[in-house]
């Protein structure tokens, strides 16, 4: 006679690791932003930039998520067109975040930052592989 064995399978997720982002596309107070990091999954619970919620979150791949940052009360420095904000992502009930420099849509400084985004992700990546076409400059 066969032996009845119970097998329990447990799936666990690492918290998301936020590394960098693109500029906010439309203006200094709201617009589309792409966030880069690791351990991103399709079940996005919440994304915040400073005190602003991101709406219409889109899972791109395990290292990229985009969303619309709703209007907020943080002010982008008009001279440098940047502001440090805490970006937090909650995925599958696990949270991770980082203080990032957020640029407005009028800033040209992001082009250099985007180039370093790819290098930072490639250098710090542990379990994921990024294809060159997955990160495109905006």
PDB file of C-alpha atoms in Angstrom:
ATOM      1  CA  UNK A   1       0.000   0.000   0.000  1.00  0.00           C
ATOM      2  CA  UNK A   2       1.136   3.513  -0.756  1.00  0.00           C
ATOM      3  CA  UNK A   3       2.288   5.896   1.880  1.00  0.00           C
ATOM      4  CA  UNK A   4       0.216   9.083   2.227  1.00  0.00           C
ATOM      5  CA  UNK A   5       2.598  12.032   2.428  1.00  0.00           C
ATOM      6  CA  UNK A   6       1.683  15.669   2.667  1.00  0.00           C
ATOM      7  CA  UNK A   7       3.928  18.034   0.796  1.00  0.00           C
ATOM      8  CA  UNK A   8       3.726  21.673   1.695  1.00  0.00           C
ATOM      9  CA  UNK A   9       5.083  24.137  -0.799  1.00  0.00           C
ATOM     10  CA  UNK A  10       5.890  27.593   0.438  1.00  0.00           C
ATOM     11  CA  UNK A  11       6.505  30.524  -1.885  1.00  0.00           C
ATOM     12  CA  UNK A  12       8.204  33.569  -0.456  1.00  0.00           C
ATOM     13  CA  UNK A  13       9.191  36.850  -2.017  1.00  0.00           C
ATOM     14  CA  UNK A  14      12.020  39.216  -1.263  1.00  0.00           C
ATOM     15  CA  UNK A  15      11.045  42.823  -0.616  1.00  0.00           C
ATOM     16  CA  UNK A  16      11.504  45.123  -3.605  1.00  0.00           C
ATOM     17  CA  UNK A  17      14.841  46.900  -3.907  1.00  0.00           C
ATOM     18  CA  UNK A  18      14.468  50.458  -5.250  1.00  0.00           C
ATOM     19  CA  UNK A  19      17.610  51.739  -6.978  1.00  0.00           C
ATOM     20  CA  UNK A  20      16.738  54.664  -9.250  1.00  0.00           C
ATOM     21  CA  UNK A  21      14.085  56.324 -11.402  1.00  0.00           C
ATOM     22  CA  UNK A  22      13.490  58.409 -14.491  1.00  0.00           C
ATOM     23  CA  UNK A  23      12.300  61.990 -14.327  1.00  0.00           C
ATOM     24  CA  UNK A  24       8.615  62.743 -13.888  1.00  0.00           C
ATOM     25  CA  UNK A  25       7.532  63.127 -17.499  1.00  0.00           C
ATOM     26  CA  UNK A  26       4.927  65.889 -17.537  1.00  0.00           C
ATOM     27  CA  UNK A  27       5.827  68.470 -14.919  1.00  0.00           C
ATOM     28  CA  UNK A  28       7.312  69.010 -11.510  1.00  0.00           C
ATOM     29  CA  UNK A  29       4.098  68.097  -9.706  1.00  0.00           C
ATOM     30  CA  UNK A  30       2.653  65.102 -11.557  1.00  0.00           C
ATOM     31  CA  UNK A  31       3.392  62.739 -14.423  1.00  0.00           C
ATOM     32  CA  UNK A  32       4.681  59.312 -15.382  1.00  0.00           C
ATOM     33  CA  UNK A  33       7.765  57.940 -13.654  1.00  0.00           C
ATOM     34  CA  UNK A  34       9.636  54.673 -14.206  1.00  0.00           C
ATOM     35  CA  UNK A  35      11.279  53.124 -11.159  1.00  0.00           C
ATOM     36  CA  UNK A  36      14.221  50.729 -11.475  1.00  0.00           C
ATOM     37  CA  UNK A  37      15.384  48.116  -9.005  1.00  0.00           C
ATOM     38  CA  UNK A  38      15.137  44.398  -8.297  1.00  0.00           C
ATOM     39  CA  UNK A  39      12.583  41.908  -7.006  1.00  0.00           C
ATOM     40  CA  UNK A  40       9.606  43.566  -8.721  1.00  0.00           C
ATOM     41  CA  UNK A  41       6.578  41.330  -9.255  1.00  0.00           C
ATOM     42  CA  UNK A  42       3.225  41.744 -10.968  1.00  0.00           C
ATOM     43  CA  UNK A  43       1.256  42.094  -7.723  1.00  0.00           C
ATOM     44  CA  UNK A  44       1.836  45.800  -6.992  1.00  0.00           C
ATOM     45  CA  UNK A  45       0.039  46.892  -3.821  1.00  0.00           C
ATOM     46  CA  UNK A  46       1.190  50.513  -3.523  1.00  0.00           C
ATOM     47  CA  UNK A  47       3.823  52.920  -4.820  1.00  0.00           C
ATOM     48  CA  UNK A  48       4.486  56.308  -3.252  1.00  0.00           C
ATOM     49  CA  UNK A  49       6.849  59.123  -4.185  1.00  0.00           C
ATOM     50  CA  UNK A  50       7.203  61.306  -1.131  1.00  0.00           C
ATOM     51  CA  UNK A  51       3.635  61.629   0.151  1.00  0.00           C
ATOM     52  CA  UNK A  52       2.103  61.193  -3.323  1.00  0.00           C
ATOM     53  CA  UNK A  53       0.510  57.940  -4.432  1.00  0.00           C
ATOM     54  CA  UNK A  54       1.312  56.514  -7.817  1.00  0.00           C
ATOM     55  CA  UNK A  55      -1.723  55.582  -9.890  1.00  0.00           C
ATOM     56  CA  UNK A  56      -2.073  53.128 -12.776  1.00  0.00           C
ATOM     57  CA  UNK A  57       1.018  51.132 -11.815  1.00  0.00           C
ATOM     58  CA  UNK A  58       2.396  49.064 -14.678  1.00  0.00           C
ATOM     59  CA  UNK A  59       4.674  46.068 -14.140  1.00  0.00           C
ATOM     60  CA  UNK A  60       7.238  46.159 -16.953  1.00  0.00           C
ATOM     61  CA  UNK A  61       9.586  43.417 -15.764  1.00  0.00           C
ATOM     62  CA  UNK A  62      11.362  42.276 -12.604  1.00  0.00           C
ATOM     63  CA  UNK A  63      13.518  45.427 -12.641  1.00  0.00           C
ATOM     64  CA  UNK A  64      11.128  48.143 -13.907  1.00  0.00           C
ATOM     65  CA  UNK A  65       7.753  49.553 -12.889  1.00  0.00           C
ATOM     66  CA  UNK A  66       6.051  52.701 -14.161  1.00  0.00           C
ATOM     67  CA  UNK A  67       3.183  54.703 -12.719  1.00  0.00           C
ATOM     68  CA  UNK A  68       1.520  58.116 -12.723  1.00  0.00           C
ATOM     69  CA  UNK A  69       2.568  60.292  -9.784  1.00  0.00           C
ATOM     70  CA  UNK A  70      -0.473  62.257  -8.699  1.00  0.00           C
ATOM     71  CA  UNK A  71      -0.153  65.967  -7.903  1.00  0.00           C
ATOM     72  CA  UNK A  72       1.695  66.511  -4.665  1.00  0.00           C
ATOM     73  CA  UNK A  73       2.815  69.117  -2.219  1.00  0.00           C
ATOM     74  CA  UNK A  74       6.543  68.553  -2.750  1.00  0.00           C
ATOM     75  CA  UNK A  75       8.275  71.293  -4.685  1.00  0.00           C
ATOM     76  CA  UNK A  76      10.970  70.622  -7.239  1.00  0.00           C
ATOM     77  CA  UNK A  77      13.862  73.092  -6.903  1.00  0.00           C
ATOM     78  CA  UNK A  78      13.242  75.380  -9.892  1.00  0.00           C
ATOM     79  CA  UNK A  79      16.942  76.151 -10.358  1.00  0.00           C
ATOM     80  CA  UNK A  80      18.161  72.567 -10.363  1.00  0.00           C
ATOM     81  CA  UNK A  81      14.741  70.997 -11.189  1.00  0.00           C
ATOM     82  CA  UNK A  82      15.269  68.186  -8.708  1.00  0.00           C
ATOM     83  CA  UNK A  83      14.136  67.138  -5.245  1.00  0.00           C
ATOM     84  CA  UNK A  84      15.047  64.201  -3.012  1.00  0.00           C
ATOM     85  CA  UNK A  85      12.005  62.063  -2.191  1.00  0.00           C
ATOM     86  CA  UNK A  86      11.497  58.683  -0.558  1.00  0.00           C
ATOM     87  CA  UNK A  87      10.172  56.215  -3.140  1.00  0.00           C
ATOM     88  CA  UNK A  88       8.426  53.233  -1.556  1.00  0.00           C
ATOM     89  CA  UNK A  89       7.061  50.164  -3.332  1.00  0.00           C
ATOM     90  CA  UNK A  90       4.854  47.549  -1.688  1.00  0.00           C
ATOM     91  CA  UNK A  91       4.593  44.311  -3.637  1.00  0.00           C
ATOM     92  CA  UNK A  92       2.856  41.212  -2.333  1.00  0.00           C
ATOM     93  CA  UNK A  93       2.672  42.854   1.140  1.00  0.00           C
ATOM     94  CA  UNK A  94       6.451  43.441   1.277  1.00  0.00           C
ATOM     95  CA  UNK A  95       7.849  46.958   1.150  1.00  0.00           C
ATOM     96  CA  UNK A  96      11.132  48.442   0.079  1.00  0.00           C
ATOM     97  CA  UNK A  97      12.212  51.945  -0.712  1.00  0.00           C
ATOM     98  CA  UNK A  98      15.004  54.413  -1.145  1.00  0.00           C
ATOM     99  CA  UNK A  99      15.641  58.155  -1.115  1.00  0.00           C
ATOM    100  CA  UNK A 100      15.941  59.161  -4.765  1.00  0.00           C
ATOM    101  CA  UNK A 101      16.583  62.430  -6.524  1.00  0.00           C
ATOM    102  CA  UNK A 102      13.387  63.130  -8.470  1.00  0.00           C
ATOM    103  CA  UNK A 103      13.740  65.336 -11.547  1.00  0.00           C
ATOM    104  CA  UNK A 104      11.042  67.371 -13.265  1.00  0.00           C
ATOM    105  CA  UNK A 105      10.163  66.946 -16.929  1.00  0.00           C
ATOM    106  CA  UNK A 106      12.151  70.058 -17.815  1.00  0.00           C
ATOM    107  CA  UNK A 107      15.476  68.777 -16.510  1.00  0.00           C
ATOM    108  CA  UNK A 108      18.227  67.656 -18.883  1.00  0.00           C
ATOM    109  CA  UNK A 109      20.293  66.163 -16.051  1.00  0.00           C
ATOM    110  CA  UNK A 110      18.348  62.904 -16.172  1.00  0.00           C
ATOM    111  CA  UNK A 111      20.082  61.737 -19.361  1.00  0.00           C
ATOM    112  CA  UNK A 112      23.321  61.130 -17.455  1.00  0.00           C
ATOM    113  CA  UNK A 113      21.322  59.656 -14.571  1.00  0.00           C
ATOM    114  CA  UNK A 114      19.578  57.160 -16.871  1.00  0.00           C
ATOM    115  CA  UNK A 115      22.936  55.926 -18.138  1.00  0.00           C
ATOM    116  CA  UNK A 116      24.029  55.334 -14.565  1.00  0.00           C
ATOM    117  CA  UNK A 117      20.677  53.625 -13.823  1.00  0.00           C
ATOM    118  CA  UNK A 118      21.568  50.744 -16.110  1.00  0.00           C
ATOM    119  CA  UNK A 119      25.077  50.454 -14.686  1.00  0.00           C
ATOM    120  CA  UNK A 120      23.767  50.523 -11.103  1.00  0.00           C
ATOM    121  CA  UNK A 121      21.176  47.861 -11.825  1.00  0.00           C
ATOM    122  CA  UNK A 122      23.667  45.662 -13.687  1.00  0.00           C
ATOM    123  CA  UNK A 123      26.199  46.003 -10.875  1.00  0.00           C
ATOM    124  CA  UNK A 124      23.772  45.297  -8.027  1.00  0.00           C
ATOM    125  CA  UNK A 125      21.636  42.683  -9.710  1.00  0.00           C
ATOM    126  CA  UNK A 126      21.651  39.287  -8.053  1.00  0.00           C
ATOM    127  CA  UNK A 127      18.853  37.034  -9.311  1.00  0.00           C
ATOM    128  CA  UNK A 128      17.567  38.808 -12.413  1.00  0.00           C
ATOM    129  CA  UNK A 129      18.884  39.413 -15.900  1.00  0.00           C
ATOM    130  CA  UNK A 130      18.164  42.661 -17.676  1.00  0.00           C
ATOM    131  CA  UNK A 131      17.932  42.783 -21.425  1.00  0.00           C
ATOM    132  CA  UNK A 132      19.274  45.961 -23.005  1.00  0.00           C
ATOM    133  CA  UNK A 133      15.938  46.724 -24.620  1.00  0.00           C
ATOM    134  CA  UNK A 134      14.102  46.673 -21.261  1.00  0.00           C
ATOM    135  CA  UNK A 135      15.533  50.022 -20.145  1.00  0.00           C
ATOM    136  CA  UNK A 136      15.009  52.765 -22.665  1.00  0.00           C
ATOM    137  CA  UNK A 137      15.823  56.396 -22.160  1.00  0.00           C
ATOM    138  CA  UNK A 138      12.753  58.559 -21.955  1.00  0.00           C
TER     139      UNK A 138
END
